[in-house]
Short mmCIF file of C-alpha atoms in Angstrom, two decimals:
data_model
loop_
_atom_site.label_atom_id
_atom_site.label_comp_id
_atom_site.label_asym_id
_atom_site.label_seq_id
_atom_site.Cartn_x
_atom_site.Cartn_y
_atom_site.Cartn_z
CA GLY A 1 0.00 0.00 0.00
CA ALA A 2 3.03 2.32 -0.11
CA TRP A 3 2.58 3.34 -3.74
CA GLY A 4 1.59 7.00 -3.65
CA GLU A 5 1.58 7.17 0.15
CA PRO A 6 3.66 10.11 1.46
CA LYS A 7 3.75 8.67 5.00
CA LEU A 8 5.50 5.58 3.60
CA GLY A 9 8.16 7.35 1.54
CA PHE A 10 6.49 8.57 -1.66
CA LYS A 11 7.43 12.09 -2.76
CA GLU A 12 5.88 14.25 -5.44
CA GLY A 13 8.23 15.76 -7.99
CA LYS A 14 11.01 14.70 -10.31
CA LYS A 15 14.15 14.71 -8.15
CA LEU A 16 15.28 13.49 -4.77
CA LYS A 17 18.05 14.91 -2.63
CA LYS A 18 20.73 12.52 -1.35
CA LYS A 19 19.35 12.63 2.19
CA GLU A 20 15.87 11.73 0.86
CA ILE A 21 17.28 8.75 -1.03
CA LYS A 22 19.09 7.57 2.10
CA ALA A 23 15.86 7.96 4.03
CA GLY A 24 14.09 5.62 1.58
CA ARG A 25 12.02 8.21 -0.27
CA TYR A 26 10.97 7.46 -3.86
CA LEU A 27 9.29 9.04 -6.87
CA ALA A 28 6.65 7.85 -9.34
CA GLY A 29 9.43 7.05 -11.85
CA ASP A 30 11.03 4.71 -9.32
CA LEU A 31 7.74 2.87 -9.16
CA GLN A 32 7.75 2.43 -12.95
CA ILE A 33 11.14 0.72 -12.70
CA SER A 34 9.83 -1.53 -9.92
CA TYR A 35 6.65 -2.28 -11.86
CA ASN A 36 8.59 -3.25 -14.99
CA SER A 37 10.94 -5.45 -12.97
CA LEU A 38 8.04 -7.25 -11.29
CA LEU A 39 6.33 -8.03 -14.58
CA GLU A 40 9.56 -9.04 -16.33
CA ASN A 41 10.21 -11.54 -13.55
CA GLY A 42 6.74 -13.09 -13.60
CA VAL A 43 5.18 -11.30 -10.63
CA THR A 44 1.91 -10.16 -12.16
CA PHE A 45 -0.45 -10.04 -9.16
CA ILE A 46 -0.73 -6.50 -7.77
CA ASP A 47 -2.89 -5.65 -4.77
CA THR A 48 -4.03 -2.05 -4.39
CA SER A 49 -6.89 0.00 -3.00
CA GLU A 50 -8.58 3.26 -3.80
CA SER A 51 -7.56 4.33 -0.28
CA TYR A 52 -3.79 3.94 -0.83
CA GLY A 53 -2.33 7.39 -1.34
CA ARG A 54 -5.80 8.90 -1.15
CA SER A 55 -4.41 12.24 0.03
CA LEU A 56 -2.89 12.67 -3.47
CA THR A 57 -5.94 11.58 -5.50
CA LYS A 58 -6.70 15.12 -6.69
CA LYS A 59 -3.14 15.33 -8.08
CA ASN A 60 -3.52 11.97 -9.87
CA LEU A 61 -0.84 10.45 -7.64
CA SER A 62 -2.85 7.89 -5.67
CA ALA A 63 -1.70 4.27 -5.88
CA GLU A 64 -4.34 3.49 -8.50
CA HIS A 65 -3.34 6.52 -10.60
CA ILE A 66 0.35 5.54 -10.45
CA LEU A 67 -0.41 1.91 -11.24
CA GLY A 68 -2.52 3.07 -14.21
CA GLN A 69 0.39 5.22 -15.43
CA CYS A 70 2.78 2.28 -15.05
CA TYR A 71 0.41 0.06 -17.04
CA GLU A 72 0.10 2.70 -19.75
CA GLU A 73 3.91 2.87 -20.06
CA ASN A 74 4.33 -0.92 -20.12
CA SER A 75 1.29 -2.78 -21.42
CA GLU A 76 3.24 -5.80 -22.73
CA VAL A 77 2.02 -7.94 -19.82
CA ASP A 78 -1.42 -7.58 -18.29
CA PRO A 79 -1.14 -7.57 -14.51
CA LEU A 80 -3.75 -9.27 -12.36
CA ILE A 81 -5.00 -6.40 -10.23
CA ALA A 82 -6.84 -6.77 -6.96
CA SER A 83 -8.39 -3.59 -5.60
CA THR A 84 -10.24 -2.91 -2.39
CA PHE A 85 -13.21 -0.62 -1.84
CA ALA A 86 -12.21 2.16 0.55
CA ASN A 87 -13.79 2.37 3.94
CA PRO A 88 -16.87 4.50 3.15
CA TRP A 89 -16.38 6.60 6.27
CA LEU A 90 -12.81 7.55 5.32
CA HIS A 91 -14.07 8.39 1.84
CA LEU A 92 -16.67 10.71 3.38
CA LEU A 93 -14.12 12.34 5.73
CA ASP A 94 -11.80 12.97 2.77
CA GLY A 95 -14.54 14.98 1.06
CA GLY A 96 -15.44 12.24 -1.40
CA GLY A 97 -19.09 12.31 -0.50
CA LEU A 98 -21.41 9.72 0.97
CA ARG A 99 -21.49 6.35 -0.78
CA TYR A 100 -24.27 3.94 -0.02
CA GLY A 101 -26.25 1.13 -1.57
CA ARG A 102 -25.22 -1.11 -4.44
CA ARG A 103 -24.83 1.88 -6.78
CA GLY A 104 -22.21 3.39 -4.47
CA LEU A 105 -20.17 0.20 -4.62
CA VAL A 106 -20.45 -0.13 -8.40
CA LYS A 107 -19.55 3.55 -8.92
CA ALA A 108 -16.47 3.12 -6.72
CA LEU A 109 -15.23 0.23 -8.88
CA GLU A 110 -15.98 2.13 -12.08
CA ASP A 111 -13.88 5.01 -10.72
CA SER A 112 -11.07 2.59 -9.78
CA CYS A 113 -11.10 1.11 -13.29
CA ASP A 114 -10.87 4.65 -14.73
CA ARG A 115 -7.86 5.46 -12.53
CA LEU A 116 -6.21 2.14 -13.37
CA GLY A 117 -6.99 2.33 -17.07
CA ALA A 118 -7.96 -1.34 -16.89
CA GLY A 119 -10.43 -3.75 -15.38
CA VAL A 120 -9.85 -5.45 -12.06
CA GLU A 121 -9.33 -9.18 -11.58
CA LEU A 122 -10.45 -9.22 -7.93
CA TYR A 123 -12.57 -6.61 -6.15
CA GLN A 124 -12.81 -6.76 -2.39
CA VAL A 125 -14.97 -4.99 0.19
CA PRO A 126 -13.93 -4.39 3.80
CA ALA A 127 -15.89 -5.48 6.84
CA ALA A 128 -16.54 -1.81 7.73
CA LEU A 129 -20.13 -0.77 8.30
CA TYR A 130 -21.67 0.07 4.93
CA LEU A 131 -24.84 2.10 4.48
CA GLY A 132 -27.61 0.51 2.55
CA PHE A 133 -30.11 -2.24 2.86
CA PRO A 134 -28.79 -5.57 4.21
CA ASN A 135 -28.19 -6.76 0.66
CA ALA A 136 -26.36 -3.68 -0.65
CA LEU A 137 -22.91 -5.31 -0.61
CA PRO A 138 -23.84 -8.64 -2.24
CA ASP A 139 -26.09 -6.84 -4.75
CA GLY A 140 -23.30 -4.38 -5.58
CA LEU A 141 -20.64 -7.09 -5.91
CA SER A 142 -22.93 -9.15 -8.14
CA GLN A 143 -23.59 -6.13 -10.30
CA CYS A 144 -19.82 -5.48 -10.60
CA LEU A 145 -19.40 -9.04 -11.86
CA ASP A 146 -22.37 -8.77 -14.24
CA LYS A 147 -21.01 -5.51 -15.73
CA GLY A 148 -17.60 -7.12 -16.31
CA LEU A 149 -15.82 -4.61 -14.07
CA CYS A 150 -14.11 -7.50 -12.26
CA ASN A 151 -13.75 -11.25 -12.63
CA TYR A 152 -13.87 -12.20 -8.95
CA VAL A 153 -15.08 -10.66 -5.68
CA GLY A 154 -13.98 -11.06 -2.10
CA VAL A 155 -13.93 -9.49 1.34
CA THR A 156 -11.32 -8.13 3.71
CA ASN A 157 -11.00 -8.54 7.46
CA MET A 158 -14.34 -10.30 7.78
CA GLY A 159 -14.88 -12.73 10.63
CA ALA A 160 -16.04 -16.28 9.95
CA LEU A 161 -19.75 -15.77 10.74
CA ARG A 162 -20.14 -12.61 8.69
CA MET A 163 -18.15 -14.11 5.81
CA LYS A 164 -20.39 -17.23 5.77
CA SER A 165 -23.45 -14.99 5.69
CA MET A 166 -22.00 -12.99 2.80
CA ALA A 167 -21.09 -16.20 0.96
CA ARG A 168 -24.70 -17.43 1.26
CA LYS A 169 -26.00 -14.11 -0.09
CA MET A 170 -23.58 -14.24 -3.01
CA ASP A 171 -24.54 -17.87 -3.72
CA LYS A 172 -28.21 -16.82 -4.02
CA ARG A 173 -27.09 -14.43 -6.75
CA GLY A 174 -25.17 -17.12 -8.63
CA ALA A 175 -21.76 -15.82 -7.61
CA SER A 176 -19.21 -16.74 -5.00
CA LEU A 177 -16.62 -15.10 -2.77
CA THR A 178 -13.08 -15.81 -3.89
CA SER A 179 -11.08 -14.34 -1.03
CA ASN A 180 -10.93 -13.01 2.49
CA SER A 181 -7.84 -10.85 2.85
CA PHE A 182 -6.59 -10.28 6.40
CA ALA A 183 -3.43 -9.72 8.42
CA PHE A 184 -1.66 -13.00 9.14
CA SER A 185 1.96 -13.76 9.96
CA LEU A 186 4.16 -15.95 12.11
CA THR A 187 3.69 -13.49 14.96
CA ASN A 188 -0.02 -12.75 14.36
CA ARG A 189 -2.06 -15.94 13.97
CA LYS A 190 -5.37 -14.71 15.43
CA ALA A 191 -7.17 -15.20 12.12
CA TRP A 192 -6.27 -18.89 12.13
CA LYS A 193 -9.15 -19.47 14.55
CA SER A 194 -11.50 -16.58 13.79
CA GLY A 195 -11.56 -16.85 9.99
#
């Protein structure tokens, strides 16, 4: 999630000073080099979110904007892009307006596809409280699939019970959940038991 995120080293502009380089700062051009290297070496799965680098969205320097620029510069290999719907409350606080219902979800993915300049392989929604009728998320995800905006849908940070409920709702619509993305490591195994 560091692409386009100033707090994690990204800097606007065209040049870095020596002390910035030593401090691990980087520019959009550095990301193009990294992107090309990943694809050339067979790493084609890229996970992003409309919330990564959101403070620079108006300057077209969010993670999705930068990834779209990288793809435009090097379209020899199509990456498999996974993107995540931003927490709707953060979107509202950032001045992006209130998003609710299935239309809000579909519009968010359409906007992501515009920034990326490509469709999305996997679209995920977080477990955050979402405004809309109880079926807004499964209806919206199904509509994203039906419109061809993505090939697969999933969730992030959803507990086992809520994920099973979502899976049943998706199944009723003739679709299925492909993923549940969550923090997991050798030192953090909580999800092993909670789903």
